[in-house]
Protein backbone atom coordinates (compact mmCIF):
# COMPACT_ATOMS: atom_id res chain seq x y z
CA MET A 1 -7.21 -17.34 -25.27
CA ASN A 2 -5.48 -20.59 -24.43
CA ASN A 3 -3.72 -21.03 -27.83
CA LYS A 4 -0.33 -19.48 -27.41
CA SER A 5 0.64 -20.02 -31.06
CA ARG A 6 -2.32 -18.01 -32.08
CA PHE A 7 -1.29 -15.27 -29.81
CA VAL A 8 2.24 -15.27 -31.29
CA THR A 9 0.75 -15.06 -34.82
CA LEU A 10 -1.48 -12.10 -33.86
CA CYS A 11 1.30 -10.38 -31.92
CA ASN A 12 3.72 -10.50 -34.86
CA ALA A 13 0.96 -9.38 -37.25
CA VAL A 14 0.04 -6.39 -35.14
CA LEU A 15 3.64 -5.33 -34.56
CA GLU A 16 4.40 -5.57 -38.29
CA GLY A 17 1.30 -3.62 -39.25
CA GLN A 18 -0.03 -6.62 -41.26
CA ALA A 19 -3.03 -7.60 -39.09
CA THR A 20 -6.54 -7.28 -40.60
CA GLN A 21 -9.28 -5.38 -38.71
CA ALA A 22 -10.69 -8.69 -37.49
CA GLU A 23 -7.27 -9.80 -36.23
CA VAL A 24 -6.73 -6.48 -34.49
CA ALA A 25 -10.12 -6.81 -32.77
CA GLU A 26 -9.26 -10.30 -31.77
CA PHE A 27 -5.88 -9.24 -30.40
CA GLN A 28 -7.42 -6.38 -28.41
CA GLU A 29 -9.99 -8.66 -26.83
CA THR A 30 -7.20 -11.06 -25.94
CA LEU A 31 -5.21 -8.30 -24.14
CA ARG A 32 -8.30 -7.06 -22.29
CA ASP A 33 -9.11 -10.54 -21.02
CA ASP A 34 -5.71 -11.85 -19.92
CA PRO A 35 -3.07 -9.78 -17.92
CA ALA A 36 -0.40 -12.43 -18.73
CA TYR A 37 -0.83 -11.78 -22.49
CA ARG A 38 -0.69 -7.96 -21.83
CA GLN A 39 2.65 -8.47 -20.08
CA ALA A 40 3.97 -10.63 -22.94
CA TYR A 41 2.86 -8.01 -25.51
CA ARG A 42 4.69 -5.26 -23.55
CA GLU A 43 7.90 -7.31 -23.62
CA GLN A 44 7.58 -8.04 -27.32
CA MET A 45 7.04 -4.35 -28.07
CA LYS A 46 10.40 -3.62 -26.38
CA ILE A 47 12.18 -6.27 -28.41
CA HIS A 48 10.46 -5.14 -31.62
CA ALA A 49 11.41 -1.49 -31.09
CA TYR A 50 15.01 -2.50 -30.47
CA LEU A 51 15.24 -4.65 -33.58
CA THR A 52 13.53 -2.07 -35.75
CA TRP A 53 16.11 0.42 -34.54
CA GLN A 54 18.95 -2.02 -35.29
CA HIS A 55 17.77 -3.34 -38.68
CA GLY A 56 15.08 -0.97 -39.95
CA ARG A 57 12.58 -3.80 -39.82
CA ALA A 58 12.10 -6.56 -37.30
CA ALA A 59 10.56 -9.10 -39.59
CA VAL A 60 11.75 -10.83 -42.77
CA ASP A 61 10.49 -9.11 -45.94
CA GLU A 62 9.17 -11.43 -48.53
CA SER A 63 11.43 -9.96 -51.20
CA LEU A 64 14.44 -11.09 -49.25
CA VAL A 65 13.32 -14.66 -49.44
CA ILE A 66 11.82 -14.82 -53.00
CA SER A 67 14.22 -12.94 -55.28
CA THR A 68 13.08 -12.22 -58.94
CA SER A 69 16.49 -11.25 -60.27
CA GLN A 70 20.16 -12.25 -59.89
CA ASP A 71 21.97 -9.89 -57.54
CA PRO A 72 25.62 -8.86 -57.94
CA PRO A 73 28.01 -10.64 -55.51
CA SER A 74 28.43 -7.54 -53.32
CA THR A 75 24.68 -7.10 -52.97
CA ALA A 76 24.19 -10.71 -52.26
CA ARG A 77 26.76 -10.66 -49.51
CA THR A 78 25.04 -7.56 -48.04
CA ARG A 79 21.73 -9.27 -48.12
CA ASN A 80 23.21 -12.41 -46.58
CA VAL A 81 24.41 -10.28 -43.67
CA SER A 82 20.90 -8.78 -43.38
CA LEU A 83 19.45 -12.27 -43.43
CA VAL A 84 21.76 -13.40 -40.63
CA GLY A 85 20.86 -10.30 -38.61
CA LEU A 86 17.22 -10.68 -39.17
CA ALA A 87 17.39 -14.39 -38.42
CA LEU A 88 19.06 -13.58 -35.04
CA SER A 89 16.29 -11.04 -34.47
CA LEU A 90 13.63 -13.65 -35.05
CA LEU A 91 15.50 -15.98 -32.66
CA LEU A 92 15.52 -13.26 -30.06
CA ILE A 93 11.74 -12.83 -30.38
CA ALA A 94 11.21 -16.62 -30.27
CA ALA A 95 13.52 -16.79 -27.21
CA GLY A 96 11.55 -14.01 -25.56
CA LEU A 97 8.20 -15.71 -26.10
CA THR A 98 9.68 -19.09 -25.10
CA GLY A 99 10.95 -17.52 -21.81
CA TRP A 100 7.51 -16.10 -21.22
CA TRP A 101 5.98 -19.51 -21.81
CA LEU A 102 8.39 -21.21 -19.41
CA SER A 103 7.82 -18.60 -16.64
CA SER A 104 4.05 -18.69 -17.27
CA SER A 105 4.04 -22.48 -16.87
CA ARG A 106 6.19 -22.31 -13.70
CA GLY A 107 4.41 -19.32 -12.22
CA ILE A 108 5.33 -15.63 -11.73
CA PRO A 109 8.88 -14.88 -10.75
CA LEU A 110 9.45 -13.17 -7.37
CA VAL A 111 12.36 -12.37 -5.05
CA VAL A 112 11.98 -13.13 -1.35
CA ILE A 113 12.73 -10.10 0.82
CA SER A 114 11.83 -11.70 4.18
CA ALA A 115 9.91 -14.70 5.46
CA THR A 116 9.13 -16.47 8.70
CA ASP A 117 9.03 -19.84 6.89
CA LEU A 118 12.43 -21.45 6.13
CA GLU A 119 10.97 -22.65 2.82
CA PHE A 120 11.51 -19.11 1.44
CA ALA A 121 15.21 -18.21 1.61
CA LYS A 122 15.86 -14.44 1.79
CA GLY A 123 17.14 -13.15 -1.54
CA SER A 124 16.09 -16.20 -3.50
CA ARG A 125 14.28 -16.00 -6.86
CA ILE A 126 11.40 -18.39 -7.11
CA TYR A 127 8.33 -18.96 -9.28
CA ARG A 128 4.90 -19.26 -7.87
CA LYS A 129 1.34 -19.32 -9.19
CA GLN A 130 -0.11 -18.97 -5.73
CA ILE A 131 0.89 -18.32 -2.07
CA ASP A 132 -0.74 -20.15 0.77
CA ILE A 133 0.49 -19.34 4.31
CA THR A 134 -1.20 -20.66 7.41
CA GLN A 135 0.80 -18.47 9.76
CA GLY A 136 3.67 -16.03 9.73
CA SER A 137 4.49 -13.74 6.84
CA LEU A 138 6.11 -13.48 3.51
CA LYS A 139 7.40 -10.31 1.86
CA PHE A 140 8.46 -10.44 -1.80
CA ARG A 141 9.22 -8.28 -4.77
CA LEU A 142 7.76 -8.83 -8.22
CA ASP A 143 9.57 -8.00 -11.46
CA SER A 144 7.35 -4.91 -11.87
CA GLY A 145 8.98 -3.49 -8.72
CA ALA A 146 5.90 -3.93 -6.61
CA GLU A 147 6.54 -5.29 -3.06
CA VAL A 148 3.90 -7.44 -1.43
CA GLU A 149 3.78 -8.49 2.23
CA ALA A 150 1.31 -11.37 2.93
CA ILE A 151 0.26 -12.03 6.47
CA GLY A 152 -0.93 -15.52 7.41
CA PRO A 153 -3.35 -17.01 7.22
CA VAL A 154 -3.58 -15.85 3.64
CA GLN A 155 -4.29 -17.33 0.17
CA LEU A 156 -3.43 -15.39 -2.94
CA GLU A 157 -2.94 -16.01 -6.65
CA LEU A 158 -0.14 -14.44 -8.68
CA VAL A 159 -1.68 -13.61 -12.07
CA SER A 160 1.15 -11.45 -13.38
CA ASP A 161 3.77 -9.04 -11.99
CA MET A 162 1.09 -6.33 -12.17
CA LEU A 163 -1.89 -8.33 -10.79
CA VAL A 164 -2.42 -10.21 -7.56
CA ARG A 165 -5.70 -11.93 -6.61
CA VAL A 166 -6.37 -12.28 -2.85
CA VAL A 167 -8.63 -15.19 -1.97
CA GLN A 168 -8.41 -14.85 1.82
CA GLY A 169 -6.37 -12.92 4.38
CA SER A 170 -4.39 -9.70 4.27
CA VAL A 171 -1.69 -8.17 2.02
CA THR A 172 0.04 -4.86 2.04
CA VAL A 173 1.37 -3.59 -1.22
CA ASP A 174 4.12 -0.94 -1.82
CA VAL A 175 4.35 -0.17 -5.56
CA GLY A 176 7.29 2.22 -5.49
CA ASP A 177 7.83 4.41 -8.51
CA ASP A 178 7.81 1.68 -11.19
CA ALA A 179 4.60 -0.28 -10.71
CA VAL A 180 1.92 2.42 -10.92
CA GLY A 181 -1.32 0.75 -12.12
CA PHE A 182 -0.63 -2.35 -10.12
CA GLN A 183 -3.84 -4.21 -9.29
CA VAL A 184 -5.17 -6.31 -6.45
CA GLU A 185 -8.33 -8.29 -7.10
CA THR A 186 -10.81 -9.91 -4.73
CA THR A 187 -14.22 -11.39 -5.17
CA GLU A 188 -15.76 -8.09 -4.09
CA ALA A 189 -13.41 -5.48 -5.54
CA GLN A 190 -10.72 -4.50 -7.93
CA ILE A 191 -8.17 -2.07 -6.48
CA VAL A 192 -6.00 -0.07 -9.03
CA ASP A 193 -2.98 1.64 -7.62
CA LEU A 194 -2.24 5.29 -8.47
CA GLY A 195 1.23 5.36 -6.97
CA THR A 196 0.92 4.30 -3.33
CA ARG A 197 1.16 1.87 -0.46
CA PHE A 198 -2.10 0.27 0.51
CA GLY A 199 -3.52 -2.77 2.30
CA VAL A 200 -6.21 -5.23 1.31
CA SER A 201 -7.98 -7.73 3.61
CA VAL A 202 -10.45 -10.37 2.56
CA ARG A 203 -12.72 -11.47 5.41
CA GLU A 204 -14.48 -14.77 5.86
CA ALA A 205 -17.81 -13.00 5.83
CA GLY A 206 -17.27 -12.13 2.13
CA GLU A 207 -16.06 -8.50 2.63
CA THR A 208 -13.02 -6.72 1.35
CA ASP A 209 -11.32 -4.03 3.39
CA VAL A 210 -9.14 -1.49 1.55
CA VAL A 211 -6.97 1.05 3.35
CA VAL A 212 -4.48 3.51 1.92
CA PHE A 213 -1.30 4.24 3.96
CA GLU A 214 0.27 6.53 1.36
CA GLY A 215 -0.78 7.89 -2.00
CA ALA A 216 -4.17 6.89 -3.58
CA VAL A 217 -6.01 4.02 -5.18
CA ASP A 218 -9.20 3.56 -7.21
CA VAL A 219 -11.60 0.89 -6.03
CA HIS A 220 -13.86 -0.74 -8.62
CA SER A 221 -16.69 -3.18 -8.24
CA ASN A 222 -17.40 -6.23 -10.36
CA PRO A 223 -13.84 -7.51 -10.65
CA GLY A 224 -12.98 -9.95 -13.46
CA GLN A 225 -14.77 -7.89 -16.11
CA SER A 226 -12.84 -7.32 -19.42
CA LYS A 227 -12.90 -3.63 -18.67
CA PRO A 228 -12.94 -2.11 -15.14
CA THR A 229 -16.17 -0.34 -14.14
CA SER A 230 -16.18 3.25 -13.00
CA PRO A 231 -14.47 3.53 -9.59
CA VAL A 232 -16.66 3.02 -6.58
CA VAL A 233 -14.41 5.44 -4.76
CA ASN A 234 -11.04 7.02 -4.91
CA LEU A 235 -9.16 6.61 -1.60
CA LYS A 236 -6.25 8.78 -0.40
CA GLU A 237 -3.88 8.38 2.51
CA GLY A 238 -5.65 7.70 5.80
CA GLU A 239 -8.84 6.57 4.10
CA ALA A 240 -10.47 3.15 4.02
CA ILE A 241 -13.67 1.26 2.99
CA ARG A 242 -15.30 -2.05 3.40
CA VAL A 243 -16.81 -3.49 0.16
CA ASP A 244 -19.65 -5.95 0.37
CA LYS A 245 -21.44 -7.19 -2.78
CA ARG A 246 -24.70 -7.40 -0.90
CA SER A 247 -24.68 -3.99 0.79
CA GLY A 248 -22.17 -1.98 -1.33
CA SER A 249 -19.32 -0.01 0.31
CA LYS A 250 -19.08 1.92 3.55
CA ARG A 251 -16.53 3.83 5.56
CA LEU A 252 -14.13 1.61 7.64
CA THR A 253 -13.51 3.55 10.79
CA SER A 254 -10.34 1.86 11.87
CA VAL A 255 -7.85 -0.85 10.97
CA VAL A 256 -5.37 -2.87 13.13
CA VAL A 257 -1.85 -2.73 11.81
CA ARG A 258 1.62 -3.86 12.84
CA GLY A 259 5.14 -3.11 11.72
CA ASP A 260 8.18 -1.43 13.12
CA ARG A 261 8.56 1.20 10.35
CA ASP A 262 5.41 1.20 8.18
CA GLU A 263 1.85 0.11 8.79
CA VAL A 264 1.09 -3.44 7.64
CA LEU A 265 -2.33 -4.98 8.01
CA ALA A 266 -2.37 -7.40 10.84
CA GLY A 267 -3.32 -11.04 10.24
CA ASN A 268 -5.99 -13.02 12.04
CA LYS A 269 -3.36 -14.76 14.13
CA ASP A 270 -1.53 -11.63 15.24
CA PRO A 271 -1.68 -10.85 18.95
CA SER A 272 -5.13 -9.57 19.90
CA PRO A 273 -5.10 -5.77 20.07
CA VAL A 274 -5.90 -3.85 23.20
CA ILE A 275 -7.55 -1.10 21.22
CA VAL A 276 -9.89 -2.92 18.85
CA ASN A 277 -11.71 0.00 17.38
CA ILE A 278 -11.90 3.84 17.46
CA THR A 279 -14.70 6.01 15.97
CA ASP A 280 -15.77 9.62 16.31
CA ASN A 281 -18.85 11.77 16.04
CA GLY A 282 -17.59 14.03 13.27
CA GLU A 283 -18.87 14.68 9.78
CA HIS A 284 -15.60 15.01 7.88
CA LYS A 285 -14.78 16.35 4.46
CA ARG A 286 -12.80 13.14 4.00
CA LYS A 287 -15.84 10.92 4.59
CA ASN A 288 -13.78 7.67 4.34
CA ARG A 289 -11.05 8.62 6.82
CA CYS A 290 -9.82 5.74 8.90
CA TYR A 291 -7.77 5.45 12.13
CA SER A 292 -4.85 3.01 12.29
CA VAL A 293 -4.25 1.17 15.54
CA ARG A 294 -0.71 -0.18 15.66
CA ILE A 295 -0.47 -3.27 17.93
CA GLY A 296 2.19 -2.75 20.65
CA GLY A 297 3.61 -0.02 18.41
CA LEU A 298 4.35 2.85 20.76
CA GLY A 299 8.06 3.47 21.14
CA PRO A 300 10.86 5.59 19.72
CA PRO A 301 10.20 6.67 17.07
CA THR A 302 6.54 6.06 16.18
CA LYS A 303 4.64 7.90 13.41
CA SER A 304 2.39 10.51 15.05
CA TYR A 305 -0.15 11.90 12.63
CA VAL A 306 -1.79 10.87 9.35
CA GLY A 307 -0.18 12.63 6.37
CA LEU A 308 2.70 14.01 8.39
CA GLY A 309 5.59 11.66 7.78
CA LEU A 310 8.35 13.67 9.55
CA PRO A 311 7.07 14.18 13.15
CA LYS A 312 7.40 11.02 15.24
CA TRP A 313 6.62 10.27 18.95
CA ARG A 314 9.91 10.37 20.86
CA PRO A 315 11.23 10.71 24.40
CA LEU A 316 12.48 14.13 25.61
CA LYS A 317 15.97 15.00 24.66
CA GLY A 318 18.50 13.06 26.73
CA ARG A 319 15.82 10.77 28.25
CA HIS A 320 14.59 7.22 27.75
CA PHE A 321 11.15 6.54 26.37
CA PRO A 322 8.85 5.98 29.32
CA ASP A 323 8.84 2.26 30.19
CA ALA A 324 5.19 2.38 31.38
CA MET A 325 4.07 3.47 27.89
CA SER A 326 6.48 1.45 25.74
CA GLY A 327 4.72 -1.34 23.78
CA SER A 328 1.24 0.19 24.08
CA ASP A 329 -1.24 0.04 21.24
CA VAL A 330 -1.18 3.48 19.70
CA VAL A 331 -3.59 5.34 17.43
CA LEU A 332 -2.44 7.28 14.41
CA MET A 333 -4.34 10.54 14.87
CA TYR A 334 -5.39 13.33 12.50
CA SER A 335 -3.52 16.57 13.10
CA GLN A 336 -6.31 18.75 11.74
CA ASP A 337 -8.67 17.52 14.51
CA ARG A 338 -7.03 20.12 16.73
CA TYR A 339 -9.32 22.65 15.13
CA HIS A 340 -12.53 20.83 16.30
CA PRO A 341 -13.03 21.05 20.07
CA ASN A 342 -16.50 19.46 19.93
CA LEU A 343 -15.24 16.25 18.51
CA GLU A 344 -15.67 13.05 20.62
CA TYR A 345 -13.71 9.84 20.22
CA TYR A 346 -14.94 6.46 21.22
CA VAL A 347 -12.15 4.02 22.03
CA GLU A 348 -13.05 0.34 22.35
CA LEU A 349 -10.81 -1.72 24.57
CA SER A 350 -10.69 -5.53 24.58
CA VAL A 351 -9.32 -5.93 28.11
CA PRO A 352 -8.86 -3.87 31.27
CA SER A 353 -6.24 -1.34 30.32
CA ARG A 354 -4.31 1.78 31.29
CA LEU A 355 -5.28 4.48 28.81
CA PHE A 356 -2.79 7.21 28.01
CA VAL A 357 -3.47 10.65 26.61
CA TRP A 358 -0.68 13.14 25.95
CA HIS A 359 -1.54 16.77 25.49
CA ASP A 360 0.39 19.77 24.12
CA SER A 361 2.08 21.21 27.22
CA ARG A 362 1.74 24.79 25.82
CA LEU A 363 -2.04 24.60 26.37
CA ASN A 364 -4.30 24.36 29.40
CA PRO A 365 -5.71 20.83 29.35
CA PRO A 366 -9.44 20.40 28.54
CA GLU A 367 -11.89 19.83 31.42
CA TRP A 368 -12.65 16.25 30.39
CA LEU A 369 -8.97 15.37 30.68
CA THR A 370 -8.43 16.93 34.13
CA HIS A 371 -11.69 15.46 35.35
CA ASP A 372 -11.25 11.81 34.23
CA PHE A 373 -7.47 11.43 34.06
CA GLN A 374 -4.49 11.73 36.31
CA LYS A 375 -1.48 13.81 35.29
CA THR A 376 1.89 11.90 35.40
CA GLU A 377 5.50 12.85 35.49
CA MET A 378 5.98 11.35 32.05
CA ARG A 379 6.66 13.50 29.02
CA LEU A 380 6.78 12.85 25.23
CA ARG A 381 7.69 15.02 22.30
CA SER A 382 6.88 14.95 18.57
CA GLY A 383 9.18 15.98 15.79
CA PRO A 384 11.17 17.14 14.15
CA TRP A 385 8.70 19.60 12.54
CA ALA A 386 9.14 21.51 9.31
CA PRO A 387 9.97 25.16 10.23
CA SER A 388 7.09 26.37 8.03
CA ASN A 389 4.38 24.49 10.00
CA ASP A 390 2.12 26.79 12.00
CA ILE A 391 2.01 24.31 14.86
CA ILE A 392 5.54 25.14 15.96
CA SER A 393 5.61 28.87 14.91
CA SER A 394 5.70 29.97 18.57
CA ILE A 395 8.56 27.62 19.48
CA GLU A 396 12.15 28.92 19.35
CA ALA A 397 14.97 26.50 18.97
CA PRO A 398 18.79 27.12 18.97
CA GLU A 399 20.08 27.87 15.52
CA GLY A 400 20.79 24.65 13.58
CA GLU A 401 18.62 22.45 15.90
CA ASP A 402 15.34 20.76 15.03
CA ILE A 403 12.05 21.86 16.50
CA TYR A 404 9.90 19.56 18.72
CA VAL A 405 6.60 19.88 20.53
CA GLU A 406 6.47 18.67 24.11
CA TYR A 407 3.45 16.94 25.64
CA GLU A 408 2.27 16.17 29.24
CA VAL A 409 1.12 12.58 29.71
CA TRP A 410 -2.13 11.70 31.46
CA GLN A 411 -3.42 8.23 32.36
CA ARG A 412 -6.49 6.37 33.51
CA ASP A 413 -7.23 2.72 34.31
CA VAL A 414 -10.44 1.56 32.64
CA PRO A 415 -12.36 -1.81 32.27
CA ALA A 416 -12.89 -3.45 28.86
CA GLY A 417 -15.52 -1.59 26.78
CA VAL A 418 -15.87 1.82 25.18
CA VAL A 419 -14.24 4.98 26.65
CA THR A 420 -15.27 8.50 25.39
CA LEU A 421 -12.64 11.12 24.96
CA GLY A 422 -13.39 14.80 24.25
CA GLY A 423 -11.92 17.23 21.71
CA ASN A 424 -8.62 19.06 21.85
CA ASP A 425 -10.22 22.08 23.48
CA ASN A 426 -8.09 24.96 24.85
CA GLN A 427 -8.63 28.41 26.28
CA THR A 428 -6.11 30.40 24.16
CA ASN A 429 -8.12 30.66 20.86
CA SER A 430 -4.80 29.97 19.11
CA LEU A 431 -4.43 27.46 16.30
CA ARG A 432 -0.67 27.08 16.95
CA PHE A 433 -0.83 23.88 18.91
CA ALA A 434 -0.79 20.16 18.33
CA MET A 435 -3.39 17.35 18.44
CA TYR A 436 -3.13 15.01 21.34
CA GLY A 437 -2.15 11.36 21.19
CA ILE A 438 -3.87 8.12 22.36
CA ALA A 439 -2.48 4.76 23.52
CA ALA A 440 -3.52 1.86 25.70
CA LYS A 441 -1.73 -1.01 27.45
CA ALA A 442 -3.30 -4.06 29.04
CA LEU A 443 -3.24 -4.06 32.89
CA GLU A 444 -1.23 -6.83 34.48
CA ASN A 445 -3.33 -9.38 36.38
């Protein structure tokens, strides 16, 4: 619907309970087809509820305007006051709709959180219908509370504070607690947030990558329909798919991310990763699970395992993080893989590199590690761990101190290509141990 006056008429009729069945059907169709009208309707429902609470009714009753009898002076004064209050109410509604029209014509309001382009001043409130960044990044907050980080080159359209359409490039969305139901649309998919932090990347080949860093999303096909189709898949933390209209959806085995604190999908002009991909030979219950490769991200502290927010990779107590490892590309591993000694991992490297593996020092290292890698003097630890976790049940710590797991670091220089790593095998038959870590750093010429 392009006729805003018609929308206002329908909106008032529906809110006042005066709409015919045909008008209700027309109004419902309008809301289904246009997110901007849905947002406007939500705002008017709030105003209507407030005015009804204040005045009993939010619209002028016909009997107040066309009187059939002469009222006593006191009654007339009372009704004059009512008319003034109701007139103010109508002005508020009109002002609300006018404000919506103005913001709709200027674009969607957003607050700049950070930006590499001086055009976007930190903390400024601006209006945009679209974002087009050739390089760098822009992080902003919409009025819904959703935070969006766009990595150049990227093109996106701001449809409403609950809907962003990505034309090309990568965005990472953090919906917080207030924007559940936030949507990201691409040509190939419609992603509906279920309370989460997720990334969406539109590739030039006409594919959409969707990865969940925290929480869950529903991914639908056939975006742009008046009513979303049944979800193609529900994705949870550490899972990802690639959607292609021609071939459907499939597991995305790994994504390249960056960011000091949280994973953010890397852009096409980010530094080339050393680890470009990692896959495995397992058949997992979580069939869409995905590894995150953080570019140059190894350092204190770095998130260690999928789904375990507390334990981080750190130096030993009182020591510095090993310089030789700092700044390496690091893989976010799955803690539960420690139960599967027959797993193999295939790590693809873009350049000749030094490959690091750090292994729980409580265990005897597996044969593949001792055979192919050289043990170093470097050590790392992960933690702090929750006292209830079985992984650290055999570790005693002084009262009041946090519990950490220590690791021995092994290394190996390898050419560009694919390197095979074995499972987290050990000889103790104990399940009280940690999964190993993987990182790689380009060799200096």
